[in-house]
Tab-separated table of C-alpha atoms in Angstrom:
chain	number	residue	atom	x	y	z
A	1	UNK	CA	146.308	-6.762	2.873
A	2	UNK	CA	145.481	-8.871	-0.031
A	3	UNK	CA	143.508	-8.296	-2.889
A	4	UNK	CA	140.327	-10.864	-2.043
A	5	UNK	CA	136.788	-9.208	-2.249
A	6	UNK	CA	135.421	-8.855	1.424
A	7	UNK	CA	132.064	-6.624	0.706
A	8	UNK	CA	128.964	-8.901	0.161
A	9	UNK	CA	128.096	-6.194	-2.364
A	10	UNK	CA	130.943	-6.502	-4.352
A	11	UNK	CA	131.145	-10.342	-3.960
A	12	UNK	CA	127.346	-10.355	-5.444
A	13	UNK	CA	128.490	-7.392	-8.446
A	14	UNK	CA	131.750	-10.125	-9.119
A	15	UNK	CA	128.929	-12.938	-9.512
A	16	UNK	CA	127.214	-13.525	-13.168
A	17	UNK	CA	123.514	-12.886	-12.785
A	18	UNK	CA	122.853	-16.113	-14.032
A	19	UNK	CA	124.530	-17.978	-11.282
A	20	UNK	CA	123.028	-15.741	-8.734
A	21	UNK	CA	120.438	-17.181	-6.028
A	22	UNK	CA	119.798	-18.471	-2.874
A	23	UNK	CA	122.750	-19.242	-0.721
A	24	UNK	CA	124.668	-23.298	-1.633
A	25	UNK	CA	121.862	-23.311	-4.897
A	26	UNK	CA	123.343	-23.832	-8.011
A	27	UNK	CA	121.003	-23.333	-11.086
A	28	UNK	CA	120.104	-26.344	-13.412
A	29	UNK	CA	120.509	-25.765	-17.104
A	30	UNK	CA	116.967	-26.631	-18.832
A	31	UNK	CA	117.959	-28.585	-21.356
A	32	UNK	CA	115.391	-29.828	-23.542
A	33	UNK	CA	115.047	-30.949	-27.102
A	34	UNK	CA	114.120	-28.480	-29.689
A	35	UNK	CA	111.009	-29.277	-31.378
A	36	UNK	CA	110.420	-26.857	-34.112
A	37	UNK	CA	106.768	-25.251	-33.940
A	38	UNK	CA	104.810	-25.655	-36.727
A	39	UNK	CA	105.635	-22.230	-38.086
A	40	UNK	CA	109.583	-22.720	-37.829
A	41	UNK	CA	109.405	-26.087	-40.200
A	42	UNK	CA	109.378	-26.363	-44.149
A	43	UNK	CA	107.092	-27.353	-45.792
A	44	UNK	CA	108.409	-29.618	-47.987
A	45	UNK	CA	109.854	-31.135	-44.665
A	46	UNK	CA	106.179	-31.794	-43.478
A	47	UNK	CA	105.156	-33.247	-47.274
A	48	UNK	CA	108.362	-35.325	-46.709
A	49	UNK	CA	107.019	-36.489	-43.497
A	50	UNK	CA	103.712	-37.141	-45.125
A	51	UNK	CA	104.870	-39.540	-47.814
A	52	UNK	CA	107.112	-41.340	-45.496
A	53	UNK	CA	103.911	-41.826	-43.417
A	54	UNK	CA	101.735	-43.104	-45.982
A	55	UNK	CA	105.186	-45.276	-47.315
A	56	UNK	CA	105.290	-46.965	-43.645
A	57	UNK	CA	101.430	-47.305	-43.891
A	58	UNK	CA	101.522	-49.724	-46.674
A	59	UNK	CA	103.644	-52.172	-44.285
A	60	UNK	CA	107.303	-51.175	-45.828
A	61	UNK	CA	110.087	-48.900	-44.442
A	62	UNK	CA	110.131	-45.716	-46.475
A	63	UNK	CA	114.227	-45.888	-48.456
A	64	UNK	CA	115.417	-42.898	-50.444
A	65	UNK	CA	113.809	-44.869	-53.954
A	66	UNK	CA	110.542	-44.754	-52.555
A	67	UNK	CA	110.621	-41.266	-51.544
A	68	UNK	CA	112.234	-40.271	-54.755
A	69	UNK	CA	109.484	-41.583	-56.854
A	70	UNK	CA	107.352	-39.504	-55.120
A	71	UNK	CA	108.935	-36.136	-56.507
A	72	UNK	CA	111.887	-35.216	-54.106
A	73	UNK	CA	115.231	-34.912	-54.973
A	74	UNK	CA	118.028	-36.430	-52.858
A	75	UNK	CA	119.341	-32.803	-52.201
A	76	UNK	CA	115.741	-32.198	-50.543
A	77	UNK	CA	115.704	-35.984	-48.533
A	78	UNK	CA	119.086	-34.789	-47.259
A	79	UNK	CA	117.968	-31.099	-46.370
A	80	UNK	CA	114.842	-32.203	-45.096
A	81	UNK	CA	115.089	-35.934	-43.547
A	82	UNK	CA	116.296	-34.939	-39.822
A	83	UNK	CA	112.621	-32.171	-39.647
A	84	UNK	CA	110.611	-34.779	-41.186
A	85	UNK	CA	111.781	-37.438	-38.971
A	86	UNK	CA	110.803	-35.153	-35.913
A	87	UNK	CA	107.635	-34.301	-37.207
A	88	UNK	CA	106.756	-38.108	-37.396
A	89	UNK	CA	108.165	-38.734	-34.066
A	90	UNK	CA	105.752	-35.990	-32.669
A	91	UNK	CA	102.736	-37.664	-34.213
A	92	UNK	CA	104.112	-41.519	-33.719
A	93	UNK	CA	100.850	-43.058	-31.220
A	94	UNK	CA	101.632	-46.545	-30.833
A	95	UNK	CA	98.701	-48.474	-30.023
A	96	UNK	CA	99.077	-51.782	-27.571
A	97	UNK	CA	96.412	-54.353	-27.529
A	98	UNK	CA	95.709	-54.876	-23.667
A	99	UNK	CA	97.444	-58.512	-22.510
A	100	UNK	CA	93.748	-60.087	-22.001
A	101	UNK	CA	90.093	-59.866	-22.357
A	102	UNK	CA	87.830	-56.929	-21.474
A	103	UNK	CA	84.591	-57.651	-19.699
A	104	UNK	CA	82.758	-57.274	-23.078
A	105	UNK	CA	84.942	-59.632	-24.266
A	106	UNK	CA	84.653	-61.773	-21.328
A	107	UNK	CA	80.619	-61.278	-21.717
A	108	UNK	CA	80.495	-62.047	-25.096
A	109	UNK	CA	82.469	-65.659	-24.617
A	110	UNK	CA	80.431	-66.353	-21.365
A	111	UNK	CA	77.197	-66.016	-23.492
A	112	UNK	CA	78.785	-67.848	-26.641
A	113	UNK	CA	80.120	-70.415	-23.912
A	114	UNK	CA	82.324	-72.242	-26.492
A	115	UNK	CA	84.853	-74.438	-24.224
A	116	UNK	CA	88.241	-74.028	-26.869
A	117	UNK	CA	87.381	-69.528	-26.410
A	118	UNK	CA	87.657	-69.389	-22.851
A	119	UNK	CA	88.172	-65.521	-21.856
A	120	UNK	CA	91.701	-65.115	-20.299
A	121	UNK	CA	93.012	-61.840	-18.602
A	122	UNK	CA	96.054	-60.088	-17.849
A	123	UNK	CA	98.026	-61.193	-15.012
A	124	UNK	CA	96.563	-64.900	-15.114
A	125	UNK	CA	99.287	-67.394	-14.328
A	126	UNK	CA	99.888	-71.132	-15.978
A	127	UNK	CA	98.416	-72.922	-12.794
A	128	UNK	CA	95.222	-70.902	-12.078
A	129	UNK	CA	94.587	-70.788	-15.769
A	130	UNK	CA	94.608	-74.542	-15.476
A	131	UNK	CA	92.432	-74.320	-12.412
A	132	UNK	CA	89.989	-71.913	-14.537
A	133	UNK	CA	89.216	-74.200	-18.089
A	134	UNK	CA	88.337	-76.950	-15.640
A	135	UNK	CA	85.696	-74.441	-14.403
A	136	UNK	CA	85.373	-73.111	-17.890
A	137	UNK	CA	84.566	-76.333	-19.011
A	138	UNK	CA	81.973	-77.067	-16.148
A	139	UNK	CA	80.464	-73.918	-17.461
A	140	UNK	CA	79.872	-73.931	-20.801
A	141	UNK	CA	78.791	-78.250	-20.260
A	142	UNK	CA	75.712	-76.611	-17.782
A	143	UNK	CA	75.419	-73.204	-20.578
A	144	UNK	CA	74.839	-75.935	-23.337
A	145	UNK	CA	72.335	-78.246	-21.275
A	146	UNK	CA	70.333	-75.232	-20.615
A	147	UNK	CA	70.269	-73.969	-23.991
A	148	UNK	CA	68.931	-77.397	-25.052
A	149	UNK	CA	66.269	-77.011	-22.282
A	150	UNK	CA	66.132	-73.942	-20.255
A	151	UNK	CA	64.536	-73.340	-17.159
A	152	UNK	CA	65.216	-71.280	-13.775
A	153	UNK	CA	67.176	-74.326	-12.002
A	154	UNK	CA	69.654	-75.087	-15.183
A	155	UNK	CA	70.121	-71.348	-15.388
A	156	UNK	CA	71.475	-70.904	-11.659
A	157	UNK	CA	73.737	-74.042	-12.269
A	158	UNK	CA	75.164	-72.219	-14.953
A	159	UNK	CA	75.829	-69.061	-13.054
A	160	UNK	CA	77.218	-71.010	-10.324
A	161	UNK	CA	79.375	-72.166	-12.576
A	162	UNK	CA	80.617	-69.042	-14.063
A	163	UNK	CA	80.752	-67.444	-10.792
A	164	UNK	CA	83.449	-69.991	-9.849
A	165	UNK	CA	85.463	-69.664	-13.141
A	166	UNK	CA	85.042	-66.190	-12.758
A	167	UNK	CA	86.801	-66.170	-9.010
A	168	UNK	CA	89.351	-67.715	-11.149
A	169	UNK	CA	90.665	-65.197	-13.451
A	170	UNK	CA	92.048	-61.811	-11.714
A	171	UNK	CA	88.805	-59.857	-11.604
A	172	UNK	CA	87.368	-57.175	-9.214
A	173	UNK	CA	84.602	-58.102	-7.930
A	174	UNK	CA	82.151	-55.097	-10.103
A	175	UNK	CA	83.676	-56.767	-13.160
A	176	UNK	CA	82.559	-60.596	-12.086
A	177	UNK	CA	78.813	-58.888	-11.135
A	178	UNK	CA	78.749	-57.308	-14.713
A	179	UNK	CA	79.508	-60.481	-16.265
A	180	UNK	CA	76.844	-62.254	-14.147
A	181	UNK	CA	74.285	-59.893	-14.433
A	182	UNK	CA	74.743	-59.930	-18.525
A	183	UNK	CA	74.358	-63.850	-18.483
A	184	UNK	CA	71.700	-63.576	-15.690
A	185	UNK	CA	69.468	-61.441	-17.961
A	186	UNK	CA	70.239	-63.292	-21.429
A	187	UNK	CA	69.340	-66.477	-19.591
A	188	UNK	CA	66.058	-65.139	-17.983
A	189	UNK	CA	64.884	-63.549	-21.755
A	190	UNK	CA	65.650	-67.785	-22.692
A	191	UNK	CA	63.319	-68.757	-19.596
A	192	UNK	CA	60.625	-66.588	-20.576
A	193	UNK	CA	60.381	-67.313	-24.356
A	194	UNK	CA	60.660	-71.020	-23.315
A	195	UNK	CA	58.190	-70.404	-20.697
A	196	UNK	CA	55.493	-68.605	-23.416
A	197	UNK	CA	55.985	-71.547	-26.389
């Protein structure tokens, strides 16, 4: 007879804990980049961090000169770079400006009704955005003949008008009711101060 292991007890005794489990599972290594806690790091590293921060702030990439006129030796920007560069990668937040307008934004042009700022959103292609300034335009030529003389029939022209734009641009249909019902009121407050003079 050979010398191979035939007892399941043995076989699980010849096996590393580690590797033990559930039958045909092999474990996954967790591997996962250290990030020191705030206790484990220098603190010269997090002051290093700091003035690199405030370095970038002013609109310039922080080089060893810079950081060296602020009080650290090279032997410290050597020891310390790699933890400071961590600690600014943990607080990096980069902030992106969405593609198009809001519906404040999109209020505040409909009421301004200037035809060169017409509100554009994201996902608006070339041809419907063509499609929309001729609305646009319809719009704000109705917005400016009402502001010259409003009353209740100019003002539903113009929201006919800006309802149509408005089915334009990529909208739900809660954000094209908010829009109308902000231009809707603004207009009626016209009507009635027009209405009392």
């Amino acid at each position: 007879m050979d010398a191979r292991i035939t007892d399941t007890e043995t076989l699980r005794g010849a096996i590393p804990q580690s590797l033990a489990g559930r039958t045909g599972e092999r474990p996954s290594p967790q591997i996962r980049p250290h990030h020191p806690e705030a206790s484990e790091r220098h603190p010269r590293a997090t002051e290093l961090a700091d003035a690199m921060r405030e370095i970038a702030g002013c609109g310039l990439g922080a080089t060893e000169k810079d950081i060296s006129m602020l009080g650290f030796s090279i032997g410290e920007i050597i020891e310390h770079l790699p933890m400071a560069k961590l600690i600014l990668a943990e607080s990096f937040v980069r902030e992106i400006q969405p593609a198009g307008d809001r519906v404040p934004q999109i209020i505040e042009k409909a009421l301004l009704s200037a035809a060169h700022i017409m509100p554009k959103t994201a996902g608006l292609d070339p041809v419907s955005e063509d499609a929309a300034e001729k609305r646009w335009r319809a719009y704000c030529s109705a917005r400016a003949a009402f502001k010259l003389d409003p009353w209740w029939s100019q003002s539903e022209r113009c929201l006919n008008h800006l309802q149509s734009f408005l089915r334009k641009l990529p909208l739900i249909d809660r954000e094209v009711n908010r829009v109308l019902y902000a231009v809707a009121s603004a207009q009626k407050a016209d009507v009635s101060r027009s209405e009392r003079a």
